[in-house]
Amino acid sequence: MSARILVAYATRSGSTAEIAQVIGREMVSAGHAVDVTEIKKVSTLTGYAAIVIGGPLYMGSVDGAVRKFVEKNHELLLKLPVAAFVVGLAPKNPDPGAVEAAMAALKKSLGPVTPVSSILFAGKLDPAMVNFVMRKFLEMAKIPAGDFRDWDAITTWAQELPERMKL
Ligand SMILES: Cc1cc2nc3c(=O)[nH]c(=O)nc-3n(C[C@H](O)[C@H](O)[C@H](O)COP(=O)(O)O)c2cc1C
């Protein structure tokens, strides 16, 4: 059955926005009506049967816009099926625990909301966009530059969502 879904994303450099668009497109292909909206611009959740929330990692935390959105809308989010994705370079970090830390950051940003599915996607980092101080942080945190987005993994997750969200 067709349902109206919101894909709400935070982004600073655009790579999470592109992932959100692909997720939205997959869900449209599955027959659903989907709005893909920057999380700060979402004015109401009225009319949505399910919400997908995504945001990038910066300095170990998910972009604060996600937390703000959850705080503002938690009553409704606790009643709807929610799926969540986090985007970062943690999957490319050789340190054991980097992926776990990224998933913990996602959980923290969602507060009381328990997603039906949550996932970490590798993101994109253009070194030309980063200043000297940031570059030092990135080296120390073993965050590599490049576009590591795995479109197959992203589309596969999106295809699985309607069933997981019981739509
Ligand atoms: C200053 C800076 C800090 C970052 N910190 C993290 C981090 O702590 N963990 C991580 O996995 N990725 C980190 N990243 C990588 C971003 O999450 C990645 O580039 C992501 O794709 C950015 O998403 P956006 O283009 O939607 O803003 C960092 C990138 C920058 C530039």
Coordinates of N, CA and C and ligand atoms in Angstrom, one line a residue:
M1 N 0.8 -1.2 0.0 CA 0.0 0.0 0.0 C 0.9 1.2 0.0
S2 N 0.4 2.3 -0.7 CA 1.2 3.5 -0.8 C 1.1 4.4 0.5
A3 N 2.2 4.9 1.0 CA 2.2 5.8 2.2 C 3.0 7.0 1.9
R4 N 2.8 8.1 2.6 CA 3.5 9.3 2.5 C 4.7 9.3 3.5
I5 N 5.9 9.4 2.9 CA 7.1 9.3 3.8 C 7.9 10.6 3.7
L6 N 8.5 10.9 4.8 CA 9.4 12.1 4.8 C 10.9 11.6 5.0
V7 N 11.7 12.0 4.1 CA 13.2 11.8 4.4 C 13.7 13.1 4.8
A8 N 14.1 13.3 6.0 CA 14.6 14.5 6.6 C 16.1 14.4 6.8
Y9 N 16.9 15.3 6.2 CA 18.4 15.1 6.3 C 19.0 16.4 6.8
A10 N 20.1 16.3 7.5 CA 21.0 17.4 7.8 C 22.2 17.2 6.9
T11 N 22.8 18.3 6.5 CA 24.0 18.3 5.7 C 24.8 19.6 5.9
R12 N 26.1 19.5 5.7 CA 26.9 20.7 5.7 C 27.6 20.9 4.3
S13 N 28.0 19.8 3.7 CA 28.7 19.9 2.4 C 27.9 19.2 1.3
G14 N 26.8 18.7 1.5 CA 25.9 18.2 0.5 C 25.9 16.7 0.3
S15 N 26.9 16.0 0.8 CA 27.0 14.5 0.5 C 25.8 13.8 1.1
T16 N 25.4 14.2 2.3 CA 24.2 13.5 3.0 C 23.0 13.8 2.2
A17 N 22.9 15.0 1.7 CA 21.7 15.4 0.9 C 21.5 14.5 -0.3
E18 N 22.7 14.2 -1.0 CA 22.6 13.4 -2.2 C 22.2 11.9 -1.8
I19 N 22.6 11.5 -0.6 CA 22.2 10.1 -0.2 C 20.7 10.1 0.1
A20 N 20.3 11.2 0.8 CA 18.8 11.3 1.1 C 18.0 11.3 -0.2
Q21 N 18.5 12.0 -1.2 CA 17.7 12.0 -2.5 C 17.6 10.6 -3.1
V22 N 18.7 9.9 -3.0 CA 18.7 8.5 -3.6 C 17.7 7.6 -2.8
I23 N 17.7 7.8 -1.5 CA 16.8 7.0 -0.6 C 15.4 7.3 -1.0
G24 N 15.1 8.6 -1.2 CA 13.8 9.1 -1.5 C 13.3 8.5 -2.9
R25 N 14.3 8.5 -3.8 CA 14.0 8.0 -5.2 C 13.6 6.5 -5.1
E26 N 14.4 5.8 -4.4 CA 14.1 4.3 -4.2 C 12.7 4.1 -3.7
M27 N 12.3 4.9 -2.7 CA 11.0 4.7 -2.1 C 9.9 5.1 -3.0
V28 N 10.1 6.1 -3.8 CA 9.2 6.5 -4.9 C 9.0 5.3 -5.9
S29 N 10.1 4.7 -6.2 CA 10.1 3.6 -7.2 C 9.2 2.4 -6.6
A30 N 9.2 2.3 -5.2 CA 8.4 1.3 -4.6 C 7.0 1.7 -4.5
G31 N 6.6 2.9 -5.0 CA 5.2 3.3 -5.1 C 4.7 4.2 -4.0
H32 N 5.7 4.8 -3.2 CA 5.3 5.7 -2.1 C 5.5 7.1 -2.5
A33 N 4.7 8.0 -1.8 CA 4.9 9.4 -2.0 C 5.9 9.9 -1.0
V34 N 6.9 10.5 -1.5 CA 8.1 10.9 -0.6 C 8.4 12.3 -0.7
D35 N 8.7 13.0 0.4 CA 9.2 14.3 0.4 C 10.7 14.2 1.0
V36 N 11.6 14.7 0.3 CA 13.0 14.7 0.8 C 13.3 16.2 1.1
T37 N 13.5 16.5 2.4 CA 13.6 17.8 2.9 C 14.7 18.0 3.9
E38 N 15.4 19.2 3.8 CA 16.5 19.5 4.8 C 15.8 19.6 6.1
I39 N 16.4 19.0 7.1 CA 15.7 18.8 8.4 C 15.3 20.1 9.0
K40 N 16.2 21.1 8.8 CA 15.9 22.5 9.4 C 14.6 23.1 8.8
K41 N 14.3 22.6 7.6 CA 13.1 23.2 6.9 C 11.8 22.5 7.0
V42 N 11.9 21.4 7.8 CA 10.6 20.6 8.0 C 9.7 21.4 8.9
S43 N 8.5 21.7 8.4 CA 7.6 22.5 9.3 C 6.6 21.7 10.0
T44 N 6.2 20.6 9.5 CA 5.2 19.7 10.2 C 5.4 18.2 9.8
L45 N 5.1 17.4 10.7 CA 5.1 15.9 10.4 C 3.7 15.4 10.1
T46 N 2.8 16.3 10.1 CA 1.4 15.8 9.9 C 1.2 15.2 8.5
G47 N 0.6 14.1 8.5 CA 0.3 13.4 7.2 C 1.4 12.4 6.8
Y48 N 2.5 12.3 7.5 CA 3.5 11.3 7.2 C 3.2 10.0 7.9
A49 N 3.4 8.9 7.2 CA 3.2 7.6 7.8 C 4.5 7.0 8.4
A50 N 5.6 7.6 7.9 CA 6.9 7.2 8.4 C 8.0 8.2 8.1
I51 N 9.1 8.2 8.9 CA 10.1 9.2 8.7 C 11.5 8.6 8.6
V52 N 12.2 9.0 7.7 CA 13.7 8.6 7.6 C 14.5 9.8 8.0
I53 N 15.4 9.6 8.9 CA 16.2 10.8 9.4 C 17.7 10.4 9.1
G54 N 18.4 11.4 8.6 CA 19.8 11.2 8.3 C 20.6 12.4 8.6
G55 N 21.9 12.2 9.0 CA 22.8 13.3 9.2 C 24.2 12.9 9.2
P56 N 25.1 13.8 8.9 CA 26.5 13.5 8.9 C 27.2 13.7 10.3
L57 N 28.3 13.0 10.4 CA 29.2 13.1 11.6 C 30.2 14.2 11.5
Y58 N 30.3 15.0 12.5 CA 31.3 16.0 12.5 C 31.9 16.0 13.9
M59 N 33.2 15.8 14.0 CA 33.9 15.8 15.3 C 33.3 14.8 16.3
G60 N 32.9 13.6 15.8 CA 32.4 12.6 16.6 C 30.9 12.7 16.9
S61 N 30.2 13.7 16.5 CA 28.8 13.8 16.8 C 28.0 14.0 15.5
V62 N 26.8 13.5 15.5 CA 25.9 13.8 14.4 C 25.5 15.3 14.4
D63 N 25.4 15.9 13.2 CA 25.1 17.3 13.1 C 23.9 17.6 14.0
G64 N 24.0 18.7 14.8 CA 23.1 19.0 15.8 C 21.7 19.3 15.4
A65 N 21.5 19.5 14.1 CA 20.1 19.7 13.6 C 19.2 18.5 13.8
V66 N 19.9 17.3 13.8 CA 19.1 16.1 14.0 C 18.5 16.0 15.4
R67 N 19.4 16.3 16.4 CA 19.0 16.3 17.8 C 17.8 17.3 18.0
K68 N 18.0 18.5 17.4 CA 17.0 19.6 17.6 C 15.6 19.1 17.0
F69 N 15.7 18.5 15.8 CA 14.5 18.0 15.2 C 13.8 16.9 16.0
V70 N 14.6 16.0 16.6 CA 14.0 15.0 17.5 C 13.4 15.6 18.7
E71 N 14.1 16.5 19.3 CA 13.6 17.2 20.5 C 12.3 17.9 20.3
K72 N 12.2 18.5 19.1 CA 11.0 19.3 18.8 C 9.8 18.3 18.5
N73 N 10.1 17.2 17.9 CA 9.0 16.3 17.3 C 8.9 15.0 18.0
H74 N 9.6 14.8 19.2 CA 9.7 13.5 19.8 C 8.4 12.8 20.0
E75 N 7.3 13.6 20.4 CA 6.0 12.9 20.7 C 5.5 12.1 19.5
L76 N 5.6 12.8 18.3 CA 5.1 12.2 17.1 C 6.1 11.1 16.6
L77 N 7.3 11.4 16.8 CA 8.3 10.4 16.3 C 8.3 9.1 17.1
L78 N 7.8 9.2 18.3 CA 7.7 7.9 19.1 C 6.5 7.1 18.7
K79 N 5.6 7.7 17.9 CA 4.4 6.9 17.4 C 4.6 6.4 16.0
L80 N 5.5 7.0 15.2 CA 5.7 6.6 13.8 C 6.9 5.7 13.6
P81 N 6.9 4.9 12.6 CA 8.1 4.1 12.3 C 9.2 5.1 11.8
V82 N 10.3 5.0 12.4 CA 11.4 5.9 12.1 C 12.6 5.0 11.7
A83 N 13.3 5.4 10.6 CA 14.6 4.7 10.2 C 15.6 5.8 10.2
A84 N 16.9 5.5 10.5 CA 17.9 6.5 10.6 C 19.2 6.1 10.0
F85 N 19.8 7.1 9.3 CA 21.2 6.8 8.8 C 22.1 7.9 9.2
V86 N 23.4 7.5 9.4 CA 24.4 8.5 9.7 C 25.5 8.3 8.6
V87 N 26.1 9.4 8.3 CA 27.1 9.5 7.2 C 28.4 9.9 7.8
G88 N 29.5 9.2 7.5 CA 30.8 9.6 8.0 C 31.9 8.9 7.3
L89 N 33.1 9.2 7.7 CA 34.2 8.4 7.2 C 34.7 7.4 8.1
A90 N 33.9 7.2 9.2 CA 34.3 6.1 10.2 C 34.5 4.7 9.6
P91 N 33.7 4.4 8.5 CA 33.9 3.0 7.9 C 35.3 2.9 7.3
K92 N 36.0 4.0 7.0 CA 37.3 4.0 6.4 C 38.4 4.2 7.5
N93 N 38.0 4.3 8.7 CA 39.0 4.5 9.8 C 39.4 3.1 10.3
P94 N 40.8 2.9 10.2 CA 41.2 1.5 10.6 C 41.1 1.2 12.1
D95 N 40.8 2.2 12.9 CA 40.7 1.9 14.3 C 39.5 1.0 14.6
P96 N 39.7 0.0 15.4 CA 38.5 -0.8 15.8 C 37.7 0.1 16.7
G97 N 36.4 0.0 16.6 CA 35.6 0.9 17.5 C 35.1 2.1 16.8
A98 N 35.7 2.5 15.6 CA 35.2 3.7 15.0 C 33.8 3.6 14.5
V99 N 33.4 2.4 14.0 CA 32.1 2.2 13.5 C 31.1 2.2 14.6
E100 N 31.5 1.5 15.7 CA 30.6 1.4 16.9 C 30.4 2.9 17.5
A101 N 31.4 3.7 17.5 CA 31.3 5.0 18.0 C 30.4 5.9 17.1
A102 N 30.4 5.6 15.8 CA 29.5 6.4 14.9 C 28.1 6.0 15.2
M103 N 27.8 4.7 15.4 CA 26.5 4.2 15.6 C 26.0 4.7 17.0
A104 N 26.9 4.8 18.0 CA 26.5 5.4 19.3 C 26.2 6.8 19.2
A105 N 26.9 7.6 18.3 CA 26.6 9.0 18.1 C 25.2 9.1 17.5
L106 N 24.9 8.2 16.6 CA 23.5 8.3 16.0 C 22.5 8.0 17.0
K107 N 22.7 7.0 17.8 CA 21.7 6.7 18.9 C 21.5 7.9 19.8
K108 N 22.6 8.5 20.2 CA 22.5 9.7 21.1 C 21.7 10.8 20.5
S109 N 21.9 11.0 19.2 CA 21.2 12.1 18.5 C 19.7 11.9 18.4
L110 N 19.3 10.6 18.5 CA 17.9 10.2 18.3 C 17.2 10.2 19.7
G111 N 17.9 10.3 20.8 CA 17.3 10.4 22.1 C 16.4 9.2 22.4
P112 N 15.1 9.5 22.7 CA 14.2 8.4 23.1 C 13.7 7.6 21.9
V113 N 14.0 8.1 20.7 CA 13.4 7.5 19.5 C 14.2 6.2 19.1
T114 N 13.5 5.1 19.0 CA 14.2 3.8 18.6 C 13.9 3.5 17.1
P115 N 14.9 3.6 16.2 CA 14.5 3.4 14.8 C 14.3 1.9 14.5
V116 N 13.4 1.6 13.5 CA 13.2 0.3 13.1 C 14.4 -0.3 12.4
S117 N 15.2 0.7 11.9 CA 16.5 0.3 11.2 C 17.4 1.5 11.3
S118 N 18.7 1.2 11.6 CA 19.7 2.3 11.6 C 21.0 1.8 10.9
I119 N 21.7 2.7 10.3 CA 22.8 2.3 9.5 C 23.8 3.4 9.3
L120 N 25.1 3.0 9.1 CA 26.2 4.0 8.9 C 26.6 3.8 7.4
F121 N 26.6 5.0 6.7 CA 27.1 5.0 5.3 C 28.4 5.7 5.3
A122 N 29.3 5.2 4.5 CA 30.5 6.0 4.2 C 30.2 7.2 3.4
G123 N 30.8 8.4 3.8 CA 30.5 9.6 3.1 C 31.5 10.1 2.1
K124 N 31.6 11.4 2.0 CA 32.5 12.0 1.1 C 33.2 13.2 1.7
L125 N 34.5 13.3 1.5 CA 35.2 14.4 2.0 C 36.2 15.0 1.0
D126 N 36.0 16.2 0.6 CA 36.8 16.9 -0.4 C 37.9 17.7 0.4
P127 N 39.2 17.2 0.3 CA 40.2 17.9 1.1 C 40.4 19.4 0.8
A128 N 40.0 19.7 -0.4 CA 40.1 21.1 -0.8 C 39.2 22.1 -0.1
M129 N 38.2 21.5 0.5 CA 37.2 22.3 1.3 C 37.6 22.5 2.7
V130 N 38.7 21.9 3.1 CA 39.0 21.8 4.6 C 40.2 22.8 4.9
N131 N 40.1 23.6 5.9 CA 41.2 24.5 6.2 C 42.3 23.8 7.0
F132 N 43.4 24.5 7.3 CA 44.5 23.9 7.9 C 44.2 23.2 9.3
V133 N 43.5 23.9 10.1 CA 43.2 23.3 11.4 C 42.4 22.1 11.3
M134 N 41.4 22.1 10.4 CA 40.5 21.0 10.2 C 41.3 19.8 9.6
R135 N 42.3 20.1 8.8 CA 43.1 19.1 8.1 C 43.9 18.3 9.2
K136 N 44.4 19.1 10.2 CA 45.1 18.5 11.3 C 44.2 17.5 12.1
F137 N 43.0 18.0 12.4 CA 42.1 17.2 13.1 C 41.8 15.9 12.3
L138 N 41.6 16.1 11.0 CA 41.2 14.9 10.2 C 42.3 13.9 10.2
E139 N 43.6 14.4 10.1 CA 44.7 13.5 10.1 C 44.8 12.7 11.4
M140 N 44.6 13.5 12.5 CA 44.6 12.8 13.8 C 43.5 11.8 14.0
A141 N 42.4 12.1 13.5 CA 41.2 11.2 13.7 C 41.2 10.1 12.6
K142 N 42.3 10.1 11.8 CA 42.4 9.1 10.7 C 41.2 9.1 9.8
I143 N 40.8 10.3 9.4 CA 39.6 10.5 8.5 C 40.2 10.7 7.1
P144 N 40.0 9.8 6.2 CA 40.6 10.0 4.8 C 39.7 10.9 3.9
A145 N 40.3 11.4 2.9 CA 39.6 12.2 1.9 C 39.2 11.3 0.7
G146 N 38.1 11.7 0.1 CA 37.6 10.9 -1.1 C 36.1 10.7 -1.0
D147 N 35.5 10.2 -2.1 CA 34.1 9.9 -2.1 C 33.9 8.4 -1.9
F148 N 33.5 8.0 -0.8 CA 33.4 6.6 -0.4 C 31.9 6.1 -0.4
R149 N 31.0 6.9 -0.9 CA 29.6 6.5 -0.8 C 29.3 5.3 -1.7
D150 N 28.7 4.3 -1.0 CA 28.4 3.0 -1.7 C 26.9 3.0 -2.1
W151 N 26.7 3.4 -3.3 CA 25.3 3.6 -3.8 C 24.5 2.3 -3.8
D152 N 25.2 1.2 -4.0 CA 24.5 -0.1 -3.9 C 24.0 -0.4 -2.5
A153 N 24.8 -0.1 -1.5 CA 24.4 -0.3 -0.1 C 23.3 0.7 0.3
I154 N 23.4 1.9 -0.2 CA 22.3 2.9 0.1 C 21.0 2.5 -0.6
T155 N 21.0 2.1 -1.8 CA 19.8 1.7 -2.5 C 19.2 0.4 -1.9
T156 N 20.1 -0.5 -1.5 CA 19.6 -1.8 -0.9 C 18.9 -1.5 0.4
W157 N 19.5 -0.6 1.2 CA 18.8 -0.2 2.5 C 17.5 0.4 2.3
A158 N 17.4 1.4 1.3 CA 16.2 2.1 1.0 C 15.1 1.1 0.5
Q159 N 15.5 0.1 -0.3 CA 14.5 -0.9 -0.8 C 13.9 -1.7 0.4
E160 N 14.7 -1.9 1.4 CA 14.3 -2.7 2.5 C 13.3 -2.0 3.5
L161 N 13.4 -0.6 3.4 CA 12.7 0.2 4.4 C 11.2 0.0 4.5
P162 N 10.5 0.0 3.3 CA 9.0 -0.1 3.4 C 8.6 -1.3 4.2
E163 N 9.2 -2.5 4.0 CA 8.9 -3.7 4.8 C 9.2 -3.5 6.3
R164 N 10.4 -2.9 6.5 CA 10.8 -2.7 8.0 C 9.9 -1.7 8.7
M165 N 9.4 -0.8 7.9 CA 8.5 0.2 8.4 C 7.0 -0.2 8.4
K166 N 6.8 -1.4 7.9 CA 5.4 -2.0 7.8 C 4.5 -1.1 7.0
L167 N 5.0 -0.6 5.9 CA 4.2 0.4 5.1 C 3.3 -0.4 4.1
Ligands
LIG1 C1 35.8 18.9 10.0 C2 35.3 17.5 9.7 C3 35.1 16.6 10.8 C4 34.6 15.3 10.5 N1 34.4 14.5 11.6 C5 34.0 13.2 11.4 C6 33.9 12.3 12.4 O1 34.1 12.6 13.6 N2 33.6 11.0 12.2 C7 33.3 10.6 10.9 O2 33.1 9.4 10.7 N3 33.4 11.4 9.8 C8 33.8 12.7 10.0 N4 33.9 13.6 9.0 C9 33.5 13.2 7.7 C10 32.0 13.7 7.3 O3 31.1 13.0 8.1 C11 31.8 13.3 5.8 O4 32.6 14.1 5.0 C12 30.3 13.5 5.4 O5 30.1 12.8 4.2 C13 29.9 14.9 5.4 O6 28.5 15.0 5.1 P1 27.9 16.3 4.4 O7 28.6 16.5 3.1 O8 26.5 16.0 4.2 O9 28.1 17.5 5.3 C14 34.3 14.9 9.2 C15 34.5 15.8 8.1 C16 35.0 17.1 8.4 C17 35.2 18.0 7.2

